[in-house]
mmCIF file of C-alpha atoms and ligand atoms in Angstrom:
data_model
loop_
_atom_site.group_PDB
_atom_site.id
_atom_site.type_symbol
_atom_site.label_atom_id
_atom_site.label_comp_id
_atom_site.label_asym_id
_atom_site.label_seq_id
_atom_site.Cartn_x
_atom_site.Cartn_y
_atom_site.Cartn_z
ATOM 1 C CA MET A 1 29.922 1.503 -10.149
ATOM 2 C CA GLY A 2 30.613 0.115 -13.807
ATOM 3 C CA PHE A 3 27.840 -1.866 -16.004
ATOM 4 C CA LEU A 4 29.211 -5.005 -14.974
ATOM 5 C CA THR A 5 29.211 -4.103 -11.098
ATOM 6 C CA ARG A 6 26.049 -2.728 -11.028
ATOM 7 C CA PHE A 7 24.752 -5.736 -12.968
ATOM 8 C CA LEU A 8 26.363 -8.247 -10.206
ATOM 9 C CA VAL A 9 25.391 -5.844 -7.346
ATOM 10 C CA PHE A 10 21.460 -6.333 -8.847
ATOM 11 C CA VAL A 11 21.730 -9.865 -8.952
ATOM 12 C CA SER A 12 22.878 -10.493 -5.901
ATOM 13 C CA LEU A 13 20.589 -7.989 -3.924
ATOM 14 C CA PHE A 14 17.524 -9.168 -5.470
ATOM 15 C CA THR A 15 18.150 -12.966 -4.732
ATOM 16 C CA GLY A 16 15.893 -14.083 -1.869
ATOM 17 C CA LEU A 17 14.205 -10.588 -1.451
ATOM 18 C CA VAL A 18 10.123 -11.575 -1.499
ATOM 19 C CA SER A 19 8.552 -7.979 -0.697
ATOM 20 C CA GLY A 20 8.063 -4.864 -1.052
ATOM 21 C CA PHE A 21 9.278 -3.947 2.296
ATOM 22 C CA ALA A 22 12.383 -5.635 1.705
ATOM 23 C CA LEU A 23 13.285 -3.762 -1.400
ATOM 24 C CA GLN A 24 12.717 -0.407 0.973
ATOM 25 C CA ARG A 25 15.823 -1.609 3.090
ATOM 26 C CA LEU A 26 18.114 -1.860 -0.165
ATOM 27 C CA PRO A 27 21.314 0.806 -0.231
ATOM 28 C CA LEU A 28 20.906 4.423 -0.595
ATOM 29 C CA ILE A 29 23.258 5.819 -3.104
ATOM 30 C CA GLN A 30 24.968 9.110 -3.116
ATOM 31 C CA PHE A 31 23.683 11.695 -5.248
ATOM 32 C CA ASP A 32 26.391 11.833 -7.817
ATOM 33 C CA GLU A 33 26.416 7.939 -8.320
ATOM 34 C CA GLY A 34 22.581 7.698 -9.584
ATOM 35 C CA TYR A 35 21.808 11.685 -10.914
ATOM 36 C CA THR A 36 22.511 14.547 -12.764
ATOM 37 C CA GLN A 37 21.061 18.262 -12.438
ATOM 38 C CA LEU A 38 18.060 18.514 -15.307
ATOM 39 C CA PHE A 39 17.497 22.565 -14.701
ATOM 40 C CA GLY A 40 17.306 25.287 -12.630
ATOM 41 C CA ASP A 41 21.501 26.378 -12.064
ATOM 42 C CA GLN A 42 21.593 27.440 -8.226
ATOM 43 C CA ASN A 43 18.345 26.240 -7.177
ATOM 44 C CA LEU A 44 19.942 22.321 -6.688
ATOM 45 C CA ILE A 45 21.635 22.212 -3.784
ATOM 46 C CA VAL A 46 23.624 18.846 -2.738
ATOM 47 C CA HIS A 47 24.107 18.757 0.684
ATOM 48 C CA ARG A 48 28.173 17.558 1.753
ATOM 49 C CA ASP A 49 26.542 14.533 2.893
ATOM 50 C CA GLY A 50 26.311 13.879 -1.138
ATOM 51 C CA LYS A 51 23.324 11.958 -0.085
ATOM 52 C CA SER A 52 20.750 14.918 0.193
ATOM 53 C CA VAL A 53 19.748 17.197 -2.044
ATOM 54 C CA ARG A 54 17.059 20.701 -1.892
ATOM 55 C CA LEU A 55 15.214 21.517 -5.144
ATOM 56 C CA THR A 56 14.204 25.245 -4.840
ATOM 57 C CA LEU A 57 12.007 27.044 -6.773
ATOM 58 C CA ASP A 58 11.546 30.682 -6.656
ATOM 59 C CA GLU A 59 10.798 33.876 -8.797
ATOM 60 C CA ARG A 60 13.507 32.918 -11.180
ATOM 61 C CA THR A 61 13.203 29.296 -12.150
ATOM 62 C CA GLY A 62 12.054 25.735 -10.445
ATOM 63 C CA SER A 63 14.664 22.983 -10.326
ATOM 64 C CA GLY A 64 15.170 19.463 -10.996
ATOM 65 C CA PHE A 65 17.311 16.227 -11.461
ATOM 66 C CA VAL A 66 17.368 12.925 -13.944
ATOM 67 C CA SER A 67 19.216 9.650 -13.527
ATOM 68 C CA ASN A 68 21.862 8.760 -14.928
ATOM 69 C CA ASP A 69 20.457 5.774 -16.360
ATOM 70 C CA ILE A 70 17.445 4.635 -18.283
ATOM 71 C CA TYR A 71 15.901 1.630 -16.345
ATOM 72 C CA LEU A 72 13.185 -1.310 -17.497
ATOM 73 C CA HIS A 73 11.772 -2.225 -14.310
ATOM 74 C CA GLY A 74 13.116 -1.684 -10.410
ATOM 75 C CA PHE A 75 12.368 -0.119 -7.253
ATOM 76 C CA PHE A 76 12.995 3.266 -7.040
ATOM 77 C CA SER A 77 12.707 5.515 -4.449
ATOM 78 C CA SER A 78 13.341 8.706 -2.326
ATOM 79 C CA SER A 79 12.739 10.110 1.100
ATOM 80 C CA ILE A 80 10.586 13.959 0.818
ATOM 81 C CA LYS A 81 10.052 16.729 2.893
ATOM 82 C CA LEU A 82 7.685 19.393 1.180
ATOM 83 C CA PRO A 83 7.683 23.111 1.462
ATOM 84 C CA ALA A 84 5.899 24.390 4.736
ATOM 85 C CA ASP A 85 3.365 26.443 4.861
ATOM 86 C CA TYR A 86 1.579 28.376 1.398
ATOM 87 C CA SER A 87 2.572 26.592 -1.674
ATOM 88 C CA ALA A 88 -0.852 26.566 -4.193
ATOM 89 C CA GLY A 89 0.609 25.868 -7.340
ATOM 90 C CA VAL A 90 3.908 24.629 -6.498
ATOM 91 C CA VAL A 91 4.094 20.832 -7.795
ATOM 92 C CA ILE A 92 6.917 18.584 -6.648
ATOM 93 C CA ALA A 93 6.997 15.334 -9.062
ATOM 94 C CA PHE A 94 8.922 12.647 -8.586
ATOM 95 C CA TYR A 95 8.807 9.935 -11.992
ATOM 96 C CA MET A 96 9.803 8.100 -14.597
ATOM 97 C CA SER A 97 9.470 9.248 -18.080
ATOM 98 C CA ASN A 98 10.782 8.594 -21.503
ATOM 99 C CA GLY A 99 9.264 11.690 -23.230
ATOM 100 C CA ASP A 100 12.416 13.181 -24.355
ATOM 101 C CA MET A 101 12.980 9.525 -25.869
ATOM 102 C CA TYR A 102 9.787 8.992 -27.554
ATOM 103 C CA GLU A 103 7.528 11.992 -28.281
ATOM 104 C CA LYS A 104 4.937 10.260 -29.688
ATOM 105 C CA ASN A 105 4.586 7.381 -27.757
ATOM 106 C CA HIS A 106 5.984 7.967 -23.997
ATOM 107 C CA ASP A 107 5.647 5.950 -20.868
ATOM 108 C CA GLU A 108 5.150 7.793 -17.442
ATOM 109 C CA ILE A 109 5.191 6.331 -13.901
ATOM 110 C CA ASP A 110 4.455 9.633 -11.591
ATOM 111 C CA PHE A 111 4.552 10.948 -7.879
ATOM 112 C CA GLU A 112 2.833 14.066 -7.661
ATOM 113 C CA PHE A 113 2.351 16.765 -5.057
ATOM 114 C CA LEU A 114 -0.013 19.464 -5.719
ATOM 115 C CA GLY A 115 0.764 22.374 -3.208
ATOM 116 C CA ASN A 116 -2.142 22.899 -0.601
ATOM 117 C CA ILE A 117 -3.674 26.410 0.375
ATOM 118 C CA ARG A 118 -2.711 27.423 4.074
ATOM 119 C CA GLY A 119 -4.210 25.447 6.811
ATOM 120 C CA LYS A 120 -5.147 22.597 4.181
ATOM 121 C CA GLU A 121 -3.704 19.025 3.408
ATOM 122 C CA TRP A 122 -1.125 18.373 0.727
ATOM 123 C CA ARG A 123 -2.904 16.158 -1.779
ATOM 124 C CA ILE A 124 -1.048 13.558 -3.698
ATOM 125 C CA GLN A 125 -1.026 12.248 -7.369
ATOM 126 C CA THR A 126 -0.426 8.793 -8.880
ATOM 127 C CA ASN A 127 -0.497 8.074 -12.182
ATOM 128 C CA ILE A 128 0.565 5.925 -15.620
ATOM 129 C CA TYR A 129 0.934 6.620 -18.909
ATOM 130 C CA GLY A 130 2.053 3.855 -21.595
ATOM 131 C CA ASN A 131 3.188 4.240 -24.865
ATOM 132 C CA GLY A 132 1.645 7.670 -25.623
ATOM 133 C CA SER A 133 -1.991 6.857 -24.100
ATOM 134 C CA THR A 134 -1.809 10.437 -22.762
ATOM 135 C CA HIS A 135 -5.805 10.822 -23.718
ATOM 136 C CA LEU A 136 -6.395 8.282 -21.125
ATOM 137 C CA GLY A 137 -5.549 9.601 -17.681
ATOM 138 C CA ARG A 138 -5.413 6.817 -14.802
ATOM 139 C CA GLU A 139 -5.080 9.308 -11.654
ATOM 140 C CA GLU A 140 -5.536 8.551 -8.437
ATOM 141 C CA ARG A 141 -5.158 11.211 -5.668
ATOM 142 C CA TYR A 142 -5.019 10.682 -1.812
ATOM 143 C CA ASN A 143 -4.324 12.754 1.322
ATOM 144 C CA LEU A 144 -2.313 11.470 3.622
ATOM 145 C CA TRP A 145 -1.981 10.136 7.379
ATOM 146 C CA PHE A 146 0.876 12.950 7.898
ATOM 147 C CA ASP A 147 1.998 16.230 7.661
ATOM 148 C CA PRO A 148 4.288 15.812 5.041
ATOM 149 C CA THR A 149 6.264 18.790 5.461
ATOM 150 C CA GLU A 150 6.937 18.104 9.071
ATOM 151 C CA ASP A 151 9.172 15.111 8.234
ATOM 152 C CA PHE A 152 11.019 13.158 5.418
ATOM 153 C CA HIS A 153 8.446 10.190 4.243
ATOM 154 C CA ARG A 154 9.700 7.946 1.578
ATOM 155 C CA TYR A 155 8.047 7.771 -1.675
ATOM 156 C CA SER A 156 8.609 4.732 -4.013
ATOM 157 C CA VAL A 157 7.902 3.123 -6.998
ATOM 158 C CA LEU A 158 7.900 -0.929 -7.824
ATOM 159 C CA TRP A 159 7.719 -1.629 -11.679
ATOM 160 C CA SER A 160 7.965 -4.945 -13.338
ATOM 161 C CA HIS A 161 6.968 -6.438 -16.243
ATOM 162 C CA SER A 162 3.161 -7.332 -14.514
ATOM 163 C CA HIS A 163 3.084 -4.805 -11.812
ATOM 164 C CA ILE A 164 3.260 -0.883 -10.726
ATOM 165 C CA ILE A 165 3.136 -0.569 -6.982
ATOM 166 C CA PHE A 166 3.195 2.834 -5.530
ATOM 167 C CA TYR A 167 4.089 2.724 -1.780
ATOM 168 C CA VAL A 168 4.131 5.837 0.918
ATOM 169 C CA ASP A 169 6.723 4.468 3.962
ATOM 170 C CA ASP A 170 5.460 0.807 4.217
ATOM 171 C CA VAL A 171 2.098 0.911 2.763
ATOM 172 C CA PRO A 172 1.512 0.099 -0.540
ATOM 173 C CA ILE A 173 -0.991 2.495 -1.750
ATOM 174 C CA ARG A 174 -1.863 1.499 -5.278
ATOM 175 C CA GLU A 175 -1.262 -1.559 -7.346
ATOM 176 C CA VAL A 176 -1.961 -1.538 -11.434
ATOM 177 C CA LYS A 177 -1.585 -5.310 -12.685
ATOM 178 C CA ARG A 178 -1.125 -5.595 -16.466
ATOM 179 C CA THR A 179 -3.723 -7.248 -17.855
ATOM 180 C CA ALA A 180 -4.129 -8.321 -21.628
ATOM 181 C CA THR A 181 -7.063 -5.038 -22.591
ATOM 182 C CA MET A 182 -4.886 -2.635 -21.397
ATOM 183 C CA GLY A 183 -2.155 -3.421 -24.382
ATOM 184 C CA GLY A 184 0.423 -0.598 -24.237
ATOM 185 C CA ASP A 185 -1.022 1.446 -22.030
ATOM 186 C CA PHE A 186 1.221 -0.116 -19.381
ATOM 187 C CA PRO A 187 4.526 1.575 -19.080
ATOM 188 C CA ALA A 188 7.071 -0.736 -21.064
ATOM 189 C CA LYS A 189 10.113 0.574 -22.567
ATOM 190 C CA PRO A 190 12.873 1.977 -20.913
ATOM 191 C CA MET A 191 12.706 5.199 -18.587
ATOM 192 C CA SER A 192 14.629 7.931 -16.741
ATOM 193 C CA LEU A 193 13.886 8.673 -12.873
ATOM 194 C CA TYR A 194 12.828 12.761 -12.561
ATOM 195 C CA ALA A 195 12.155 14.791 -9.356
ATOM 196 C CA THR A 196 11.303 18.369 -10.229
ATOM 197 C CA ILE A 197 9.638 21.498 -8.190
ATOM 198 C CA TRP A 198 8.112 24.383 -10.832
ATOM 199 C CA ASP A 199 5.404 26.463 -11.426
ATOM 200 C CA GLY A 200 2.246 24.445 -11.968
ATOM 201 C CA SER A 201 -0.365 27.602 -11.129
ATOM 202 C CA LYS A 202 -2.271 26.868 -14.224
ATOM 203 C CA TRP A 203 -2.573 23.346 -13.218
ATOM 204 C CA ALA A 204 -2.172 21.923 -10.057
ATOM 205 C CA THR A 205 -4.149 23.172 -7.018
ATOM 206 C CA ASN A 206 -7.664 23.124 -7.432
ATOM 207 C CA GLY A 207 -7.523 23.076 -11.140
ATOM 208 C CA GLY A 208 -5.156 26.090 -11.017
ATOM 209 C CA LYS A 209 -7.634 28.202 -8.804
ATOM 210 C CA TYR A 210 -4.536 29.282 -6.547
ATOM 211 C CA GLY A 211 -1.466 30.396 -8.406
ATOM 212 C CA VAL A 212 1.999 30.713 -6.649
ATOM 213 C CA ASN A 213 2.428 33.428 -4.571
ATOM 214 C CA TYR A 214 6.285 34.605 -4.538
ATOM 215 C CA LYS A 215 5.969 36.245 -1.662
ATOM 216 C CA TYR A 216 5.980 32.735 0.167
ATOM 217 C CA ALA A 217 9.197 31.753 -1.757
ATOM 218 C CA PRO A 218 11.785 30.548 -2.033
ATOM 219 C CA TYR A 219 9.589 27.088 -2.114
ATOM 220 C CA ILE A 220 11.984 23.962 -0.823
ATOM 221 C CA ALA A 221 11.682 20.303 -1.315
ATOM 222 C CA GLN A 222 14.340 18.016 0.007
ATOM 223 C CA PHE A 223 15.500 14.705 -1.096
ATOM 224 C CA THR A 224 17.303 11.855 0.847
ATOM 225 C CA ASP A 225 17.345 8.039 0.940
ATOM 226 C CA LEU A 226 17.815 7.670 -2.740
ATOM 227 C CA ILE A 227 17.480 4.156 -4.181
ATOM 228 C CA LEU A 228 17.778 3.562 -7.785
ATOM 229 C CA HIS A 229 17.376 -0.081 -7.830
ATOM 230 C CA GLY A 230 16.367 -1.137 -11.436
ATOM 231 C CA CYS A 231 17.262 -2.872 -14.460
ATOM 232 C CA ALA A 232 19.715 -0.408 -15.941
ATOM 233 C CA VAL A 233 19.437 -0.317 -20.121
ATOM 234 C CA ASP A 234 22.514 0.346 -21.483
ATOM 235 C CA PRO A 235 21.773 3.301 -24.255
ATOM 236 C CA THR A 236 24.248 1.897 -26.836
ATOM 237 C CA ASP A 237 24.156 -1.777 -26.803
ATOM 238 C CA LYS A 238 20.687 -1.759 -25.630
ATOM 239 C CA ILE A 239 21.492 -4.781 -22.992
ATOM 240 C CA SER A 240 19.618 -4.810 -19.829
ATOM 241 C CA SER A 241 21.181 -5.039 -16.129
ATOM 242 C CA CYS A 242 18.526 -7.806 -15.188
ATOM 243 C CA GLU A 243 19.078 -11.400 -16.724
ATOM 244 C CA ASP A 244 16.094 -13.733 -16.269
ATOM 245 C CA GLY A 245 17.024 -14.418 -12.254
ATOM 246 C CA ALA A 246 16.747 -11.228 -11.718
ATOM 247 C CA ALA A 247 13.124 -10.347 -13.462
ATOM 248 C CA LYS A 248 12.163 -13.069 -11.804
ATOM 249 C CA ASN A 249 12.748 -11.601 -8.376
ATOM 250 C CA LEU A 250 11.479 -8.254 -9.150
ATOM 251 C CA ARG A 251 8.180 -10.317 -10.231
ATOM 252 C CA VAL A 252 8.128 -11.931 -6.655
ATOM 253 C CA ALA A 253 8.620 -8.865 -5.176
ATOM 254 C CA SER A 254 5.896 -6.974 -6.693
ATOM 255 C CA GLU A 255 3.495 -9.992 -5.072
ATOM 256 C CA ILE A 256 1.983 -8.080 -2.049
ATOM 257 C CA THR A 257 1.998 -10.127 0.856
ATOM 258 C CA MET A 258 -1.732 -10.749 3.116
ATOM 259 C CA SER A 259 -0.446 -7.960 5.425
ATOM 260 C CA GLU A 260 0.698 -5.537 3.174
ATOM 261 C CA ARG A 261 -2.664 -6.127 1.270
ATOM 262 C CA ASN A 262 -4.642 -5.204 4.905
ATOM 263 C CA LYS A 263 -2.689 -2.010 5.086
ATOM 264 C CA MET A 264 -3.534 -1.031 1.691
ATOM 265 C CA LYS A 265 -6.918 -0.989 1.859
ATOM 266 C CA SER A 266 -7.341 0.631 5.154
ATOM 267 C CA PHE A 267 -5.226 3.680 3.456
ATOM 268 C CA ARG A 268 -7.224 3.703 0.881
ATOM 269 C CA ARG A 269 -10.734 3.318 2.661
ATOM 270 C CA LYS A 270 -9.344 6.242 4.885
ATOM 271 C CA HIS A 271 -7.817 8.282 2.102
ATOM 272 C CA LEU A 272 -8.145 7.899 -1.290
ATOM 273 C CA THR A 273 -10.236 11.064 -2.798
ATOM 274 C CA TYR A 274 -10.205 10.127 -6.233
ATOM 275 C CA SER A 275 -9.752 7.391 -8.706
ATOM 276 C CA TYR A 276 -10.208 7.783 -12.908
ATOM 277 C CA CYS A 277 -12.013 4.016 -12.037
ATOM 278 C CA TYR A 278 -15.332 5.918 -10.477
ATOM 279 C CA ASP A 279 -14.982 9.000 -12.449
ATOM 280 C CA HIS A 280 -18.058 8.687 -15.030
ATOM 281 C CA THR A 281 -17.842 12.209 -16.136
ATOM 282 C CA ARG A 282 -14.443 10.962 -17.963
ATOM 283 C CA TYR A 283 -15.480 7.662 -18.529
ATOM 284 C CA LYS A 284 -18.472 6.656 -20.048
ATOM 285 C CA VAL A 285 -17.182 3.203 -19.890
ATOM 286 C CA VAL A 286 -15.116 2.169 -17.087
ATOM 287 C CA LEU A 287 -11.470 1.135 -18.279
ATOM 288 C CA SER A 288 -10.770 -2.349 -18.323
ATOM 289 C CA GLU A 289 -8.281 -2.775 -16.026
ATOM 290 C CA CYS A 290 -10.699 -1.447 -13.341
ATOM 291 C CA VAL A 291 -11.792 -3.723 -10.442
ATOM 292 C CA VAL A 292 -14.790 -1.985 -8.728
ATOM 293 C CA ASN A 293 -14.635 -2.301 -5.421
ATOM 294 C CA PRO A 294 -18.052 -1.234 -4.549
ATOM 295 C CA GLU A 295 -17.378 0.522 -0.769
ATOM 296 C CA GLU A 296 -14.943 2.654 -2.793
ATOM 297 C CA ALA A 297 -17.956 3.454 -5.523
ATOM 298 C CA LYS A 298 -19.928 4.430 -3.186
ATOM 299 C CA ARG A 299 -17.715 6.810 -1.632
ATOM 300 C CA LEU A 300 -15.660 8.242 -4.819
ATOM 301 C CA ARG A 301 -18.954 8.703 -6.636
ATOM 302 C CA VAL A 302 -20.074 11.892 -5.327
ATOM 303 C CA TYR A 303 -16.760 13.332 -5.425
ATOM 304 C CA ASP A 304 -16.605 15.635 -8.644
ATOM 305 C CA PRO A 305 -13.005 15.815 -9.407
ATOM 306 C CA VAL A 306 -11.001 18.381 -11.352
ATOM 307 C CA THR A 307 -9.273 16.918 -14.343
ATOM 308 C CA PHE A 308 -5.461 17.282 -14.085
ATOM 309 C CA GLY A 309 -3.974 16.196 -17.161
ATOM 310 C CA GLY A 310 -0.054 14.607 -17.503
ATOM 311 C CA ILE A 311 2.781 16.359 -16.431
ATOM 312 C CA PRO A 312 3.069 19.122 -18.652
ATOM 313 C CA HIS A 313 6.369 19.436 -20.704
ATOM 314 C CA ARG A 314 7.187 23.088 -19.376
ATOM 315 C CA HIS A 315 9.007 21.609 -16.569
ATOM 316 C CA ARG A 316 11.311 19.819 -18.286
ATOM 317 C CA HIS A 317 12.998 22.760 -19.406
ATOM 318 C CA GLY A 318 17.105 22.781 -19.443
ATOM 319 C CA LYS A 319 19.779 20.720 -19.957
ATOM 320 C CA HIS A 320 19.388 16.941 -20.567
ATOM 321 C CA ARG A 321 21.893 14.583 -20.248
ATOM 322 C CA SER A 322 24.220 13.874 -23.381
ATOM 323 C CA LYS A 323 23.919 10.610 -23.493
ATOM 324 C CA SER A 324 23.121 9.257 -26.922
ATOM 325 C CA ARG A 325 19.499 8.428 -27.048
ATOM 326 C CA PHE A 326 18.096 4.912 -26.811
ATOM 327 C CA ASP A 327 15.904 3.911 -29.906
ATOM 328 C CA GLY A 328 15.519 0.168 -29.238
ATOM 329 C CA SER A 329 12.206 -1.501 -28.515
ATOM 330 C CA GLU A 330 10.325 -3.303 -26.039
ATOM 331 C CA SER A 331 12.364 -6.727 -27.282
ATOM 332 C CA ILE A 332 15.014 -5.911 -24.839
HETATM 333 C C1 NAG B 1 2.893 2.106 -29.167
HETATM 334 O O1 NAG B 1 2.965 2.896 -30.172
HETATM 335 C C2 NAG B 1 3.261 2.491 -31.623
HETATM 336 C C3 NAG B 1 3.266 4.147 -32.586
HETATM 337 O O2 NAG B 1 2.418 4.746 -32.414
HETATM 338 C C4 NAG B 1 2.831 1.348 -32.498
HETATM 339 O O3 NAG B 1 3.468 0.706 -33.531
HETATM 340 C C5 NAG B 1 2.973 0.086 -31.561
HETATM 341 O O4 NAG B 1 2.456 -1.225 -31.805
HETATM 342 C C6 NAG B 1 2.391 0.633 -30.094
HETATM 343 N N1 NAG B 1 2.605 -0.595 -29.372
HETATM 344 C C7 NAG B 1 1.963 -1.675 -28.429
HETATM 345 C C8 NAG B 1 2.577 -2.128 -27.357
HETATM 346 O O5 NAG B 1 0.588 -0.946 -28.133
#
């Protein structure tokens, strides 16, 4: 699709949408329409239907893909099926970043799957960084109400000027509202979308206690139902595909409905296992955007977290897209 076509499709699709739930009904794209292989040679395989992708980690390499475009805001989604059985140390990440364009002050929005130990649950983590705030992790961790290795489940990020919402299937699991005091810590520059599988032995499962065991390789993560519905930013003339109307619709979409909010509360009561907002070991002073929920505070206070950093840079090895680099600022 050309730039103008994409622009028109975006504007028309966003008209009248009122919730994240509706966003999940947006058209699915072919892998080639939106993405390119980032690294991993033969370890990335696009299915014959052109819509599904397998990412493999074996003793040679992990693998990953990256969006062809960079985006400032939008709705980004994939259904993912995680590797079954023993997968300690294996990291699967579905995330946005502009680390290759802004080395010192990059932004990031992360969904990370942190491996398991046979018989135990997979855990997932969400996190954001803005403008290089890597000394301040804003991690939350959860377990799930299903086994993510048995079926595909949808993982989505809605990113607007004012909100970031993470979804699992049709449940919003986390809402980050931009506050004035967050300043540059709220992601606000165009980012690429990535999906990767890599060896996080030193990092991922129980803080690196359990490494990847290649006896159980290959580890295969499957991706399908790809939605890339964002305000693409042209890297050369820096024009965003979202004019005011579309940006406004994205804002409307980021208003969580009452029923979604109830689902989110219920999810968090049962499945939230860690939040930086209650980690007084790391943060003597609670970060300004944290809204303390007494029930969460009471339940999570006793949890002794293992601190993870951001997604380490080493999984970004490999071919980056050859596009000219975007060097604009937030003034798009
Ligand atoms: C982002 O970081 C750059 C470089 O450190 C700084 O000049 C700029 O003011 C920051 N922007 C915001 C919004 O904080």
